[in-house]
Amino acid sequence: MLFAVAPPAFGAASAIHAHRGGTVENGKARFAEESLAAYTSAARNGFVLEVDAKLSEDGVPIALHDATLDRTTNCSGELRTFTLAELSACRTDVLGSPGSPLPTRAAARPVALATIAQVLNFARRTGAKVNLEIKNVPSDPDFDSTPAYANRVMDVVLGSHIPRSQLLIQSFIPANLDVARQRIPGVATSLLSLQAINELFLQSAADNSYDFISPEWPVSADYVSRAHALGLDVAPFTLDAAADVRAANSARVEALITDDPLMAGRALGLRPPRFFSATAFIDRRRLIATGDLLTPRAMSARQGCRGRITMRVMIGSRPARSVRGRLNRNCEFRFGTRRTPPRLGPPLVTIRFDGNAHLLPRLVGPQLAGLKPPVFTP
């Protein structure tokens, strides 16, 4: 069965991938494509961050799906003709994904485009998983048949210091994935394919020992079974209807890519907590995590008040350690670990409910650990 709880490593369990950040929430356009606001929301709910990497004129990888700026921003023209400085005048002016069957609407507050470095830095700080597409494809005018394009993207990936365990690199072009594996040995890889080439690329993914095949939906349960027999996990795209999500689940895919990840979670019987309060504080030689969770209406404590809590401790933005506790029957938690050296200052902490069979995960932070215990008022 497919669950939205993010696994410790890709392929270890299944996941919901927020396509271009997940621009829609339960059928309503909410975020601009590939915006930091979209990725922040996706991480908060435990989804994998699906992001495309295109290059600016000065070789900066930008979080953008298209070769041009026209569809999603107030600028016009090919991205490759804009420097990073020139892109500062461009704003994403539409919420949702224009061209998809889902709703869109004008953005009341247009936001700046995000760079891949910004997305990866955010993911490193929060511990979110990233499905990064090297968007170097022959159908785009910026296509580069040499390894230079993929290498430029991988330069930024390596410079971000994001752990390999948080990465999945995907592409329609095997050569891009080969560059990724050369630069980061052992990184998980996924070969994307359109419906017309799903069958052809299935064997190609197996021959090249990639980890995933990511076919355009729909695919049959037989296709998924044959992929499994070839040693491949399956992550179809783009599933924006509840019936398709349930069909993919029945076919036993490992992951799915969707513009509406909350809809996908609900289709699988997973709901977000109504409220999750979490904080960390220093108590002499201990770093304590404490908080509570409020289950959705009509969900019993027996169903909702179970599961692990993970506190991720960082010095600056570099992970130092992770420690886990559990919710008690009252949906509360309190656990701790040794504090980091005082000379380094208060650690940066994220606290995450890891989800359960009924609830999606929920993330709080990063936040500096308090030097005093929190004061709770009735």
CSV table of C-alpha atoms in Angstrom, one decimal:
chain,number,residue,atom,x,y,z
A,1,MET,CA,0.0,0.0,0.0
A,2,LEU,CA,1.2,3.5,-0.8
A,3,PHE,CA,1.7,5.9,2.1
A,4,ALA,CA,2.8,9.5,2.1
A,5,VAL,CA,5.1,9.0,5.1
A,6,ALA,CA,8.5,10.0,3.7
A,7,PRO,CA,10.9,7.1,3.9
A,8,PRO,CA,14.5,7.2,5.3
A,9,ALA,CA,15.8,6.6,1.8
A,10,PHE,CA,14.2,6.5,-1.7
A,11,GLY,CA,13.0,3.1,-2.6
A,12,ALA,CA,12.7,2.0,1.1
A,13,ALA,CA,9.0,2.9,1.1
A,14,SER,CA,6.6,4.9,-1.0
A,15,ALA,CA,6.0,8.6,-1.1
A,16,ILE,CA,3.9,11.4,-2.6
A,17,HIS,CA,5.9,13.8,-4.7
A,18,ALA,CA,4.7,17.4,-4.9
A,19,HIS,CA,4.9,18.1,-8.6
A,20,ARG,CA,6.6,21.5,-9.2
A,21,GLY,CA,6.1,22.1,-5.4
A,22,GLY,CA,2.4,21.0,-5.4
A,23,THR,CA,0.5,24.1,-6.7
A,24,VAL,CA,-3.0,22.9,-5.8
A,25,GLU,CA,-4.5,22.1,-2.4
A,26,ASN,CA,-7.6,19.9,-2.5
A,27,GLY,CA,-8.7,21.2,-5.9
A,28,LYS,CA,-7.9,24.9,-5.3
A,29,ALA,CA,-5.0,26.8,-6.8
A,30,ARG,CA,-2.8,27.8,-3.9
A,31,PHE,CA,0.8,28.3,-5.0
A,32,ALA,CA,2.9,29.4,-7.9
A,33,GLU,CA,4.9,26.7,-9.7
A,34,GLU,CA,8.3,25.9,-8.2
A,35,SER,CA,8.0,28.7,-5.7
A,36,LEU,CA,9.6,28.6,-2.3
A,37,ALA,CA,6.1,29.0,-0.8
A,38,ALA,CA,5.0,25.8,-2.5
A,39,TYR,CA,8.1,23.9,-1.4
A,40,THR,CA,7.7,25.1,2.2
A,41,SER,CA,4.1,23.8,2.3
A,42,ALA,CA,5.1,20.5,0.7
A,43,ALA,CA,7.9,20.0,3.2
A,44,ARG,CA,5.5,20.9,6.1
A,45,ASN,CA,3.2,18.0,5.1
A,46,GLY,CA,6.0,15.5,4.5
A,47,PHE,CA,5.9,15.4,0.7
A,48,VAL,CA,8.9,14.9,-1.6
A,49,LEU,CA,9.8,18.2,-3.4
A,50,GLU,CA,9.7,17.7,-7.2
A,51,VAL,CA,11.7,20.4,-8.9
A,52,ASP,CA,13.0,21.2,-12.4
A,53,ALA,CA,16.4,22.7,-13.1
A,54,LYS,CA,16.8,25.0,-16.1
A,55,LEU,CA,19.8,27.3,-16.8
A,56,SER,CA,20.0,31.0,-17.0
A,57,GLU,CA,22.2,32.9,-19.4
A,58,ASP,CA,25.0,32.9,-16.8
A,59,GLY,CA,24.6,29.3,-16.0
A,60,VAL,CA,22.6,29.5,-12.8
A,61,PRO,CA,20.2,26.6,-12.3
A,62,ILE,CA,16.7,28.0,-11.8
A,63,ALA,CA,13.6,26.2,-10.5
A,64,LEU,CA,11.5,26.4,-13.7
A,65,HIS,CA,9.8,23.8,-15.9
A,66,ASP,CA,9.7,25.6,-19.2
A,67,ALA,CA,12.4,26.8,-21.5
A,68,THR,CA,10.5,30.2,-21.6
A,69,LEU,CA,9.2,32.5,-18.9
A,70,ASP,CA,5.9,33.2,-20.6
A,71,ARG,CA,3.5,30.6,-19.1
A,72,THR,CA,4.2,31.2,-15.4
A,73,THR,CA,5.7,34.7,-15.0
A,74,ASN,CA,5.2,38.3,-16.0
A,75,CYS,CA,8.3,38.1,-18.2
A,76,SER,CA,8.6,36.9,-21.7
A,77,GLY,CA,11.3,35.1,-23.6
A,78,GLU,CA,13.7,32.2,-23.2
A,79,LEU,CA,15.2,31.7,-19.8
A,80,ARG,CA,18.6,31.3,-21.4
A,81,THR,CA,18.6,34.9,-22.5
A,82,PHE,CA,18.2,36.2,-18.9
A,83,THR,CA,21.0,36.5,-16.4
A,84,LEU,CA,20.3,35.9,-12.8
A,85,ALA,CA,20.4,39.6,-12.1
A,86,GLU,CA,17.9,40.3,-14.9
A,87,LEU,CA,15.6,37.6,-13.5
A,88,SER,CA,15.2,39.6,-10.3
A,89,ALA,CA,12.5,41.7,-12.2
A,90,CYS,CA,10.5,38.6,-13.1
A,91,ARG,CA,7.7,37.4,-10.8
A,92,THR,CA,5.5,34.3,-10.9
A,93,ASP,CA,2.1,35.9,-11.5
A,94,VAL,CA,-0.3,32.8,-11.6
A,95,LEU,CA,-1.2,30.2,-9.0
A,96,GLY,CA,-1.6,26.6,-10.0
A,97,SER,CA,-0.2,25.1,-13.2
A,98,PRO,CA,-1.5,26.8,-16.4
A,99,GLY,CA,-2.1,24.2,-19.1
A,100,SER,CA,-3.0,21.4,-16.6
A,101,PRO,CA,-6.7,20.4,-16.1
A,102,LEU,CA,-6.6,21.8,-12.6
A,103,PRO,CA,-7.8,25.3,-11.6
A,104,THR,CA,-5.5,28.4,-11.8
A,105,ARG,CA,-5.9,32.0,-10.7
A,106,ALA,CA,-4.0,35.2,-10.7
A,107,ALA,CA,-1.5,35.7,-7.9
A,108,ALA,CA,-2.4,38.5,-5.6
A,109,ARG,CA,1.2,38.8,-4.5
A,110,PRO,CA,3.6,37.6,-7.3
A,111,VAL,CA,6.9,36.2,-6.0
A,112,ALA,CA,10.4,35.9,-7.3
A,113,LEU,CA,11.7,32.8,-9.1
A,114,ALA,CA,13.7,30.4,-6.9
A,115,THR,CA,17.1,29.1,-7.7
A,116,ILE,CA,17.9,25.4,-7.4
A,117,ALA,CA,20.5,26.4,-4.7
A,118,GLN,CA,17.7,28.0,-2.6
A,119,VAL,CA,15.5,24.9,-2.9
A,120,LEU,CA,18.3,22.6,-2.0
A,121,ASN,CA,19.4,24.8,0.9
A,122,PHE,CA,15.8,24.8,2.3
A,123,ALA,CA,15.6,21.0,1.9
A,124,ARG,CA,19.0,20.5,3.7
A,125,ARG,CA,17.8,22.6,6.6
A,126,THR,CA,14.5,20.9,6.9
A,127,GLY,CA,15.5,17.3,6.0
A,128,ALA,CA,12.9,17.2,3.1
A,129,LYS,CA,13.5,14.8,0.2
A,130,VAL,CA,14.0,16.2,-3.2
A,131,ASN,CA,13.2,14.8,-6.6
A,132,LEU,CA,15.3,17.0,-8.9
A,133,GLU,CA,14.9,16.8,-12.7
A,134,ILE,CA,17.8,17.8,-14.9
A,135,LYS,CA,15.6,19.6,-17.5
A,136,ASN,CA,18.0,19.2,-20.5
A,137,VAL,CA,15.8,17.8,-23.2
A,138,PRO,CA,16.1,17.8,-27.0
A,139,SER,CA,12.6,19.5,-27.5
A,140,ASP,CA,13.8,22.7,-25.7
A,141,PRO,CA,15.9,25.4,-27.5
A,142,ASP,CA,18.5,25.3,-24.7
A,143,PHE,CA,19.3,21.6,-25.2
A,144,ASP,CA,23.0,20.8,-24.8
A,145,SER,CA,24.1,17.4,-26.2
A,146,THR,CA,27.3,17.5,-24.2
A,147,PRO,CA,27.5,16.8,-20.4
A,148,ALA,CA,28.0,20.5,-19.7
A,149,TYR,CA,24.3,21.2,-18.8
A,150,ALA,CA,24.0,18.3,-16.4
A,151,ASN,CA,27.4,19.1,-14.9
A,152,ARG,CA,26.4,22.6,-14.2
A,153,VAL,CA,23.3,21.4,-12.3
A,154,MET,CA,25.4,18.9,-10.4
A,155,ASP,CA,27.9,21.6,-9.5
A,156,VAL,CA,25.1,23.3,-7.5
A,157,VAL,CA,23.9,20.1,-6.0
A,158,LEU,CA,27.3,19.3,-4.7
A,159,GLY,CA,27.8,22.8,-3.5
A,160,SER,CA,24.6,22.6,-1.5
A,161,HIS,CA,26.0,19.8,0.7
A,162,ILE,CA,22.6,18.2,0.7
A,163,PRO,CA,23.0,14.5,1.9
A,164,ARG,CA,22.8,12.0,-0.9
A,165,SER,CA,20.0,10.2,1.0
A,166,GLN,CA,17.7,13.1,0.5
A,167,LEU,CA,18.1,13.1,-3.3
A,168,LEU,CA,16.5,11.5,-6.3
A,169,ILE,CA,17.8,12.7,-9.7
A,170,GLN,CA,15.4,12.3,-12.6
A,171,SER,CA,15.5,13.0,-16.3
A,172,PHE,CA,14.1,11.9,-19.7
A,173,ILE,CA,17.7,11.6,-21.0
A,174,PRO,CA,19.8,8.8,-19.7
A,175,ALA,CA,23.0,10.8,-20.3
A,176,ASN,CA,21.9,13.3,-17.7
A,177,LEU,CA,21.4,10.6,-15.1
A,178,ASP,CA,24.8,9.1,-16.0
A,179,VAL,CA,26.4,12.5,-15.2
A,180,ALA,CA,24.6,12.6,-11.9
A,181,ARG,CA,25.9,9.1,-10.9
A,182,GLN,CA,29.4,10.1,-11.9
A,183,ARG,CA,29.3,13.2,-9.8
A,184,ILE,CA,27.5,11.6,-6.8
A,185,PRO,CA,28.2,7.8,-6.8
A,186,GLY,CA,25.3,5.9,-5.4
A,187,VAL,CA,22.7,8.7,-5.8
A,188,ALA,CA,19.2,7.4,-6.6
A,189,THR,CA,18.1,7.9,-10.2
A,190,SER,CA,14.8,7.8,-12.1
A,191,LEU,CA,14.2,7.7,-15.9
A,192,LEU,CA,11.2,9.6,-17.0
A,193,SER,CA,9.2,8.5,-20.0
A,194,LEU,CA,6.2,9.7,-22.0
A,195,GLN,CA,3.3,7.3,-22.8
A,196,ALA,CA,4.6,6.7,-26.4
A,197,ILE,CA,8.0,5.4,-25.0
A,198,ASN,CA,6.9,3.9,-21.7
A,199,GLU,CA,7.7,0.3,-22.9
A,200,LEU,CA,10.9,1.2,-24.6
A,201,PHE,CA,12.2,3.1,-21.6
A,202,LEU,CA,11.3,0.4,-19.1
A,203,GLN,CA,13.9,-1.9,-20.6
A,204,SER,CA,16.4,1.1,-20.9
A,205,ALA,CA,16.0,1.9,-17.2
A,206,ALA,CA,16.7,-1.7,-16.3
A,207,ASP,CA,19.7,-2.0,-18.6
A,208,ASN,CA,21.2,1.1,-17.1
A,209,SER,CA,20.5,0.0,-13.5
A,210,TYR,CA,18.5,3.1,-12.6
A,211,ASP,CA,16.5,2.9,-9.4
A,212,PHE,CA,13.1,4.2,-10.7
A,213,ILE,CA,11.1,4.2,-13.9
A,214,SER,CA,8.8,7.2,-13.9
A,215,PRO,CA,6.2,6.7,-16.7
A,216,GLU,CA,3.5,9.1,-17.8
A,217,TRP,CA,0.2,7.9,-16.4
A,218,PRO,CA,-1.7,5.8,-17.0
A,219,VAL,CA,0.2,2.5,-16.7
A,220,SER,CA,-1.2,-0.9,-16.0
A,221,ALA,CA,-0.7,-3.1,-13.0
A,222,ASP,CA,1.1,-5.5,-15.4
A,223,TYR,CA,3.5,-2.8,-16.4
A,224,VAL,CA,4.3,-2.1,-12.7
A,225,SER,CA,4.7,-5.8,-12.0
A,226,ARG,CA,7.2,-6.1,-15.0
A,227,ALA,CA,9.1,-3.1,-13.7
A,228,HIS,CA,9.4,-4.8,-10.3
A,229,ALA,CA,10.6,-8.0,-11.9
A,230,LEU,CA,13.4,-5.9,-13.6
A,231,GLY,CA,14.4,-4.5,-10.2
A,232,LEU,CA,12.8,-1.1,-10.7
A,233,ASP,CA,10.6,1.0,-8.5
A,234,VAL,CA,7.8,2.9,-10.2
A,235,ALA,CA,6.8,6.6,-9.8
A,236,PRO,CA,4.2,7.6,-12.4
A,237,PHE,CA,3.3,11.2,-13.3
A,238,THR,CA,1.1,13.3,-13.1
A,239,LEU,CA,-1.8,12.0,-11.1
A,240,ASP,CA,-4.3,14.7,-10.4
A,241,ALA,CA,-7.5,12.8,-9.8
A,242,ALA,CA,-8.4,10.7,-6.8
A,243,ALA,CA,-9.4,7.7,-8.9
A,244,ASP,CA,-6.0,7.7,-10.6
A,245,VAL,CA,-4.2,7.8,-7.2
A,246,ARG,CA,-6.3,4.9,-6.0
A,247,ALA,CA,-5.6,3.0,-9.2
A,248,ALA,CA,-1.8,3.6,-8.8
A,249,ASN,CA,-2.0,2.4,-5.3
A,250,SER,CA,-3.8,-0.8,-6.3
A,251,ALA,CA,-1.1,-1.3,-8.9
A,252,ARG,CA,1.5,-1.2,-6.1
A,253,VAL,CA,3.6,1.7,-7.3
A,254,GLU,CA,6.3,2.9,-4.9
A,255,ALA,CA,5.6,6.6,-5.4
A,256,LEU,CA,3.4,9.0,-7.4
A,257,ILE,CA,3.9,12.6,-8.7
A,258,THR,CA,0.9,15.0,-8.3
A,259,ASP,CA,0.0,18.7,-8.5
A,260,ASP,CA,-2.4,18.2,-5.6
A,261,PRO,CA,-0.6,16.1,-2.9
A,262,LEU,CA,-3.2,16.8,-0.2
A,263,MET,CA,-5.8,15.3,-2.5
A,264,ALA,CA,-3.6,12.3,-3.1
A,265,GLY,CA,-3.1,11.8,0.6
A,266,ARG,CA,-6.9,12.0,1.2
A,267,ALA,CA,-7.5,9.5,-1.7
A,268,LEU,CA,-5.3,7.1,0.2
A,269,GLY,CA,-7.1,7.7,3.5
A,270,LEU,CA,-4.4,10.1,4.9
A,271,ARG,CA,-5.3,13.4,6.4
A,272,PRO,CA,-3.1,16.2,7.9
A,273,PRO,CA,-3.2,16.8,11.6
A,274,ARG,CA,-5.5,19.6,12.6
A,275,PHE,CA,-2.7,21.1,14.7
A,276,PHE,CA,0.8,20.2,15.6
A,277,SER,CA,2.7,22.2,18.2
A,278,ALA,CA,6.3,21.5,18.8
A,279,THR,CA,9.3,23.3,20.4
A,280,ALA,CA,12.7,22.5,21.7
A,281,PHE,CA,14.6,23.9,24.7
A,282,ILE,CA,17.8,23.5,26.6
A,283,ASP,CA,17.6,22.1,30.1
A,284,ARG,CA,21.1,22.1,31.6
A,285,ARG,CA,22.9,19.3,29.6
A,286,ARG,CA,19.9,18.1,27.7
A,287,LEU,CA,18.0,19.3,24.6
A,288,ILE,CA,14.3,18.6,25.1
A,289,ALA,CA,11.6,18.3,22.4
A,290,THR,CA,8.0,18.7,23.6
A,291,GLY,CA,4.6,19.3,22.1
A,292,ASP,CA,1.3,17.8,21.1
A,293,LEU,CA,-0.9,16.9,18.1
A,294,LEU,CA,-4.6,17.5,17.5
A,295,THR,CA,-6.2,14.9,15.3
A,296,PRO,CA,-8.8,15.7,12.6
A,297,ARG,CA,-12.4,15.8,13.6
A,298,ALA,CA,-14.1,12.4,13.8
A,299,MET,CA,-10.7,10.7,14.1
A,300,SER,CA,-10.2,8.8,17.4
A,301,ALA,CA,-7.2,9.2,19.6
A,302,ARG,CA,-6.6,5.5,19.1
A,303,GLN,CA,-6.2,6.1,15.4
A,304,GLY,CA,-4.3,9.4,15.5
A,305,CYS,CA,-2.3,9.4,18.7
A,306,ARG,CA,0.4,7.0,17.6
A,307,GLY,CA,3.7,7.3,15.6
A,308,ARG,CA,7.2,8.6,15.9
A,309,ILE,CA,8.5,12.1,16.4
A,310,THR,CA,11.9,13.0,15.0
A,311,MET,CA,14.0,15.9,16.3
A,312,ARG,CA,16.7,16.9,13.9
A,313,VAL,CA,19.5,18.9,15.5
A,314,MET,CA,21.8,21.1,13.4
A,315,ILE,CA,24.7,23.4,14.1
A,316,GLY,CA,24.0,26.3,11.7
A,317,SER,CA,22.5,24.3,8.8
A,318,ARG,CA,24.7,21.2,9.1
A,319,PRO,CA,23.0,18.2,10.7
A,320,ALA,CA,24.5,17.1,14.0
A,321,ARG,CA,22.2,14.3,15.0
A,322,SER,CA,18.6,13.0,15.0
A,323,VAL,CA,16.7,11.5,17.9
A,324,ARG,CA,13.3,10.0,18.0
A,325,GLY,CA,10.4,9.8,20.5
A,326,ARG,CA,6.8,8.7,20.3
A,327,LEU,CA,3.4,10.2,20.8
A,328,ASN,CA,1.6,9.0,23.9
A,329,ARG,CA,-2.0,8.1,24.1
A,330,ASN,CA,-2.9,11.7,24.8
A,331,CYS,CA,-1.1,12.8,21.5
A,332,GLU,CA,1.7,14.4,23.5
A,333,PHE,CA,5.5,13.9,23.5
A,334,ARG,CA,8.5,14.8,25.4
A,335,PHE,CA,12.0,13.3,24.9
A,336,GLY,CA,15.6,14.6,24.7
A,337,THR,CA,19.2,14.1,23.8
A,338,ARG,CA,22.5,15.6,25.1
A,339,ARG,CA,22.8,19.2,24.2
A,340,THR,CA,25.3,20.5,21.7
A,341,PRO,CA,28.4,22.3,23.0
A,342,PRO,CA,27.3,25.6,24.6
A,343,ARG,CA,30.2,27.5,22.9
A,344,LEU,CA,28.5,26.9,19.5
A,345,GLY,CA,25.3,28.6,20.7
A,346,PRO,CA,21.7,27.3,20.6
A,347,PRO,CA,21.2,24.6,18.0
A,348,LEU,CA,18.9,24.8,15.0
A,349,VAL,CA,16.1,22.2,15.3
A,350,THR,CA,13.3,20.7,13.2
A,351,ILE,CA,10.7,18.6,14.9
A,352,ARG,CA,8.6,16.3,12.7
A,353,PHE,CA,5.7,14.0,13.3
A,354,ASP,CA,6.5,11.2,10.9
A,355,GLY,CA,2.9,10.3,10.2
A,356,ASN,CA,1.0,7.0,10.7
A,357,ALA,CA,-1.6,4.9,8.8
A,358,HIS,CA,-4.2,7.6,9.1
A,359,LEU,CA,-2.2,10.9,9.3
A,360,LEU,CA,0.2,12.7,7.0
A,361,PRO,CA,3.5,13.9,8.6
A,362,ARG,CA,3.8,17.5,9.9
A,363,LEU,CA,7.0,19.5,10.2
A,364,VAL,CA,7.9,22.4,12.5
A,365,GLY,CA,11.0,24.5,12.1
A,366,PRO,CA,13.9,25.0,11.6
A,367,GLN,CA,13.9,27.0,14.8
A,368,LEU,CA,16.5,27.9,17.4
A,369,ALA,CA,16.2,25.9,20.6
A,370,GLY,CA,15.1,28.0,23.5
A,371,LEU,CA,17.3,28.7,26.5
A,372,LYS,CA,14.2,28.4,28.8
A,373,PRO,CA,11.4,25.8,29.0
A,374,PRO,CA,8.2,26.9,27.2
A,375,VAL,CA,5.4,28.4,29.3
A,376,PHE,CA,2.1,26.7,28.5
A,377,THR,CA,-1.1,28.5,29.4
A,378,PRO,CA,-4.4,26.7,29.8
